[in-house]
mmCIF file of C-alpha atoms and ligand atoms in Angstrom:
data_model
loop_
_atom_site.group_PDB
_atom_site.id
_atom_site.type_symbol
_atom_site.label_atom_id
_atom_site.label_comp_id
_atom_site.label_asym_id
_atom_site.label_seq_id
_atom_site.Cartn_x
_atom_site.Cartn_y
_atom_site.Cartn_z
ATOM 1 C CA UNK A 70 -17.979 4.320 39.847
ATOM 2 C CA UNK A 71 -18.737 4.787 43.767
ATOM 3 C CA UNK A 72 -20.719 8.004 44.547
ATOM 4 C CA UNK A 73 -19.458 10.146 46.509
ATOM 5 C CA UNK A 74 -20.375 12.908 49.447
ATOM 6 C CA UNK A 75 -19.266 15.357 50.926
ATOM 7 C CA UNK A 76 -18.783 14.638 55.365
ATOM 8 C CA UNK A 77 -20.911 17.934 55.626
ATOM 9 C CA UNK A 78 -23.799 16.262 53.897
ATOM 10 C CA UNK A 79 -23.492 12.666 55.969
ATOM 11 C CA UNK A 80 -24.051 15.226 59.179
ATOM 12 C CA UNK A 81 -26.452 16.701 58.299
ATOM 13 C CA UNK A 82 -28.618 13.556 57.400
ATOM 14 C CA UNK A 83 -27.168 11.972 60.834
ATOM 15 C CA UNK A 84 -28.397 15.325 62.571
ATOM 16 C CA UNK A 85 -31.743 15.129 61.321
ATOM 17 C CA UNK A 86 -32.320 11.284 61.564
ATOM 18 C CA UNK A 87 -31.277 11.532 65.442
ATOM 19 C CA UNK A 88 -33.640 14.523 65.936
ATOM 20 C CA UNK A 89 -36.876 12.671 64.468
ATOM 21 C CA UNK A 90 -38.476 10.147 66.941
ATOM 22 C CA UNK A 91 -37.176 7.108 64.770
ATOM 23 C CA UNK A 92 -40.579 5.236 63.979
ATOM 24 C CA UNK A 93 -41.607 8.321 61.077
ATOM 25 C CA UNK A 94 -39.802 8.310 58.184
ATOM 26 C CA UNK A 95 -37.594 11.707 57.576
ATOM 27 C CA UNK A 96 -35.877 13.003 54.814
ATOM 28 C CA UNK A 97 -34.531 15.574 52.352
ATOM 29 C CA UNK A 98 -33.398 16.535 48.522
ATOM 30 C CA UNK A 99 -29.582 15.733 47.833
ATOM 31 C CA UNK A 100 -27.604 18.317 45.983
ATOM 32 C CA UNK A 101 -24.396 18.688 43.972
ATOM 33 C CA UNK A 102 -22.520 17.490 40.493
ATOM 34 C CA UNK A 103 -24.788 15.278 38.294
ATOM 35 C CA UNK A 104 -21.677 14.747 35.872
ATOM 36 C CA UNK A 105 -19.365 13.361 38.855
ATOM 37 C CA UNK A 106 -22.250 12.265 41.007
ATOM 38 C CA UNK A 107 -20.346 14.129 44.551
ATOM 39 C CA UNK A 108 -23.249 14.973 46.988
ATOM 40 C CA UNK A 109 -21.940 18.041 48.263
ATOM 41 C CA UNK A 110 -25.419 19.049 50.332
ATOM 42 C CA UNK A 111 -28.344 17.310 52.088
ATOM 43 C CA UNK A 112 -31.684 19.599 52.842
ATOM 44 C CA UNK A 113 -33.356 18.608 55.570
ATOM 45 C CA UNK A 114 -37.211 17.791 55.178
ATOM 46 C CA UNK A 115 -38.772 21.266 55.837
ATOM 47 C CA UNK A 116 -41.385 22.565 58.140
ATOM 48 C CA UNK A 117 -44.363 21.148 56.258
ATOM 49 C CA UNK A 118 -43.196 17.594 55.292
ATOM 50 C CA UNK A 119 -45.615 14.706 55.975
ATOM 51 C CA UNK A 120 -43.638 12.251 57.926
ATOM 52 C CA UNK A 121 -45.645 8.726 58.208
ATOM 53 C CA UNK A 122 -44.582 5.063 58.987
ATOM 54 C CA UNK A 123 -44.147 4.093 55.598
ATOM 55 C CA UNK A 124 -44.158 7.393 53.615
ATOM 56 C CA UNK A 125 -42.532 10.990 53.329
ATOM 57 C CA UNK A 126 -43.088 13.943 51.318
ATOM 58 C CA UNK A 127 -40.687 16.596 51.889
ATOM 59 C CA UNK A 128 -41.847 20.267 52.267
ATOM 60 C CA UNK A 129 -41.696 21.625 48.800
ATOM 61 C CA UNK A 130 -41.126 25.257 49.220
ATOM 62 C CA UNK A 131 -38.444 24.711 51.700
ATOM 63 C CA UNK A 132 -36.774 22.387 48.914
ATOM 64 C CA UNK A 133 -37.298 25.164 46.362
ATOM 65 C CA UNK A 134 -35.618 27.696 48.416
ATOM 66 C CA UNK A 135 -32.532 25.596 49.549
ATOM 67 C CA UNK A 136 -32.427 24.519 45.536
ATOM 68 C CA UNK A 137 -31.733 28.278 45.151
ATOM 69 C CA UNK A 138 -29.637 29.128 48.145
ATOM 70 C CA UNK A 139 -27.349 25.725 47.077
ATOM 71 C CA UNK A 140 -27.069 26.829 43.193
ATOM 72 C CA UNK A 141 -26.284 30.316 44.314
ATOM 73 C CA UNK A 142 -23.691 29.154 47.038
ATOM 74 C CA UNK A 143 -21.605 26.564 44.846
ATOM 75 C CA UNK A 144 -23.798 25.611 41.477
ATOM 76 C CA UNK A 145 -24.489 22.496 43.088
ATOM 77 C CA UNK A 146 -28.367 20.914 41.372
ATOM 78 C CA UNK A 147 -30.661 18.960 42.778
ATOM 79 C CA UNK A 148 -29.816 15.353 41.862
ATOM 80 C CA UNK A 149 -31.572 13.154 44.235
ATOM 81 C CA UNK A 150 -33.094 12.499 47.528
ATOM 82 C CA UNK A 151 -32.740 10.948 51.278
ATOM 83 C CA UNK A 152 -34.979 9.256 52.799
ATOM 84 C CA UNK A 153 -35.662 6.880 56.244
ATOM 85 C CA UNK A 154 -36.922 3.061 56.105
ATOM 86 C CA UNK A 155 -38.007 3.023 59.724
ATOM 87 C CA UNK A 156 -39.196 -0.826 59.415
ATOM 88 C CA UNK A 157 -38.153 -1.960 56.109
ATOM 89 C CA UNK A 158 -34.887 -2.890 54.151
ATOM 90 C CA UNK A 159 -33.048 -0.171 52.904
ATOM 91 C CA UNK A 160 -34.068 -0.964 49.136
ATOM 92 C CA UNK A 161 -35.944 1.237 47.170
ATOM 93 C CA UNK A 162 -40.000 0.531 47.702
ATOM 94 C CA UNK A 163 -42.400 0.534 44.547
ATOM 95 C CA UNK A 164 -43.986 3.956 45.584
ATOM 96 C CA UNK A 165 -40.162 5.419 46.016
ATOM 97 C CA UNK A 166 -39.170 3.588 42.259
ATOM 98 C CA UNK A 167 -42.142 5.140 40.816
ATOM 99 C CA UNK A 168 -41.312 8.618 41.929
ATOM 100 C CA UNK A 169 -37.272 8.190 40.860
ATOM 101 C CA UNK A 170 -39.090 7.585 37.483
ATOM 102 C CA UNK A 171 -41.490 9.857 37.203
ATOM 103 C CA UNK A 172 -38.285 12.189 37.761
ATOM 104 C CA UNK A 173 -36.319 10.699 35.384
ATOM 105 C CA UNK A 174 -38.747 10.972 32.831
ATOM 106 C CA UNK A 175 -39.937 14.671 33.455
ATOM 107 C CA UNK A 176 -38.212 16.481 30.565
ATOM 108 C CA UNK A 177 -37.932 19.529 32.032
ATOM 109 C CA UNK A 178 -35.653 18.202 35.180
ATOM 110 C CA UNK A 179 -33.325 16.526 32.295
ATOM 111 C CA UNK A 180 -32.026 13.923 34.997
ATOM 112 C CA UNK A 181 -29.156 11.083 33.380
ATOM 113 C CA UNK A 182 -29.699 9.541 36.659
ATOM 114 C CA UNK A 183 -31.492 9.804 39.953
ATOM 115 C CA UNK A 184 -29.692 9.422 43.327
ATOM 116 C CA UNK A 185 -31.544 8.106 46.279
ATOM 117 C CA UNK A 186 -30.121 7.035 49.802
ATOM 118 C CA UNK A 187 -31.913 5.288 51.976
ATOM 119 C CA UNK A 188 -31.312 4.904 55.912
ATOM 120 C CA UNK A 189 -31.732 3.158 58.883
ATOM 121 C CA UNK A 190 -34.456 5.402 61.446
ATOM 122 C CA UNK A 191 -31.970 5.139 64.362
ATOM 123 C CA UNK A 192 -28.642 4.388 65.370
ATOM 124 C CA UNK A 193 -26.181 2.661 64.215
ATOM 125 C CA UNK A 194 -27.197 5.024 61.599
ATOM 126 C CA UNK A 195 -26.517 2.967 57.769
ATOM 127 C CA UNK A 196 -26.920 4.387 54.534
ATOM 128 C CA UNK A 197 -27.681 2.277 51.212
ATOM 129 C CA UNK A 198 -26.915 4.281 47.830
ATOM 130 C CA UNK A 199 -28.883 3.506 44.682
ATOM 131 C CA UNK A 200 -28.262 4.987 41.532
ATOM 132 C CA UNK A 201 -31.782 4.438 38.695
ATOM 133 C CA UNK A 202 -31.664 5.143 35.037
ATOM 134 C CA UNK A 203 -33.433 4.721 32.244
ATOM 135 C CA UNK A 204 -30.773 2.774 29.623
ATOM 136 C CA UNK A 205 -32.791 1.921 26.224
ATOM 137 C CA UNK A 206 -35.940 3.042 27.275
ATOM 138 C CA UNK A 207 -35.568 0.527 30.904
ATOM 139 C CA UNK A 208 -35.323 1.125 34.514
ATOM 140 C CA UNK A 209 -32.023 0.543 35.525
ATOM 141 C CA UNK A 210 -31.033 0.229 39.277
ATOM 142 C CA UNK A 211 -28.199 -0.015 41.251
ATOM 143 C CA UNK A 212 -26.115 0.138 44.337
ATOM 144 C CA UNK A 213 -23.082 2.192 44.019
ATOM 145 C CA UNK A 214 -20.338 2.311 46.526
ATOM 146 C CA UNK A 215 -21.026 5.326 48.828
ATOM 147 C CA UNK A 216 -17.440 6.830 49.131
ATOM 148 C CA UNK A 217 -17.011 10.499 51.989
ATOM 149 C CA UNK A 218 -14.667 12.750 50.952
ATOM 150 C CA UNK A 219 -12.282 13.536 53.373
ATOM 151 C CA UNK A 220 -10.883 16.909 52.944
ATOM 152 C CA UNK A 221 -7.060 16.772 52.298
HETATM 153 ZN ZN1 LIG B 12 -38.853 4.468 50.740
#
């Protein structure tokens, strides 16, 4: 099944990836349906995110309060995350699987699956979707279609 997002959600990862200097990596949480997996928002990383070659942390309490602002405006949940590979393939790294885990397996987040998209630092601007679960107790990984809605 190809994932899907919303064009409002592509712009505003293309917005903040062309407004970062290109050789940090950026990001931000994704929000929307778990159950149909449509990305219907994309934070942007927050005033206090650490942005370094080869690792991001997004600001946390700018996450938190788009998490509420996002449920309140259109129920949509957090269920997964963006992030830049300034000088590596757009695969997920061991530090990024590890964290997609660690999510996965927090009880209290109840995750089926974790979405992650990874993109280029600069333009052409490309996007790689993965999609990890945990099927029979094992990490499961892979690359779903990434499909924009165009409104009708
Ligand atoms: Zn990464």
């Amino acid at each position: 099944m190809a994932l899907k997002i919303r064009p409002r959600a592509v712009e505003a990862i293309a917005e903040v990836i062309r407004g970062g200097s290109g050789a940090l990596e950026t990001g931000g949480a994704l929000f929307g349906s778990d159950s149909a997996e449509v990305i219907e928002h994309a934070t942007t990383p927050g005033p206090k995110a650490i942005h370094g070659p080869a690792n991001f942390s997004r600001d946390r309490e700018h996450t938190k309060a788009e998490s509420s602002r996002l449920y309140r405006l259109d129920r949509s949940r957090w269920i997964g995350e963006w992030h830049t590979h300034p000088a590596t393939e757009l695969i997920p790294s061991e530090v990024d699987l590890a964290t997609y885990v660690r999510h996965l397996t927090d009880p209290e987040l109840r995750f089926e699956r974790f979405l992650a998209l990874i993109c280029s630092a600069s333009a052409p601007i490309q996007v790689a979707a993965w999609r990890i679960r945990i099927v029979s107790g094992r990490v499961t990984v892979d690359s779903p279609r990434l499909e924009v809605i165009h409104p009708s």
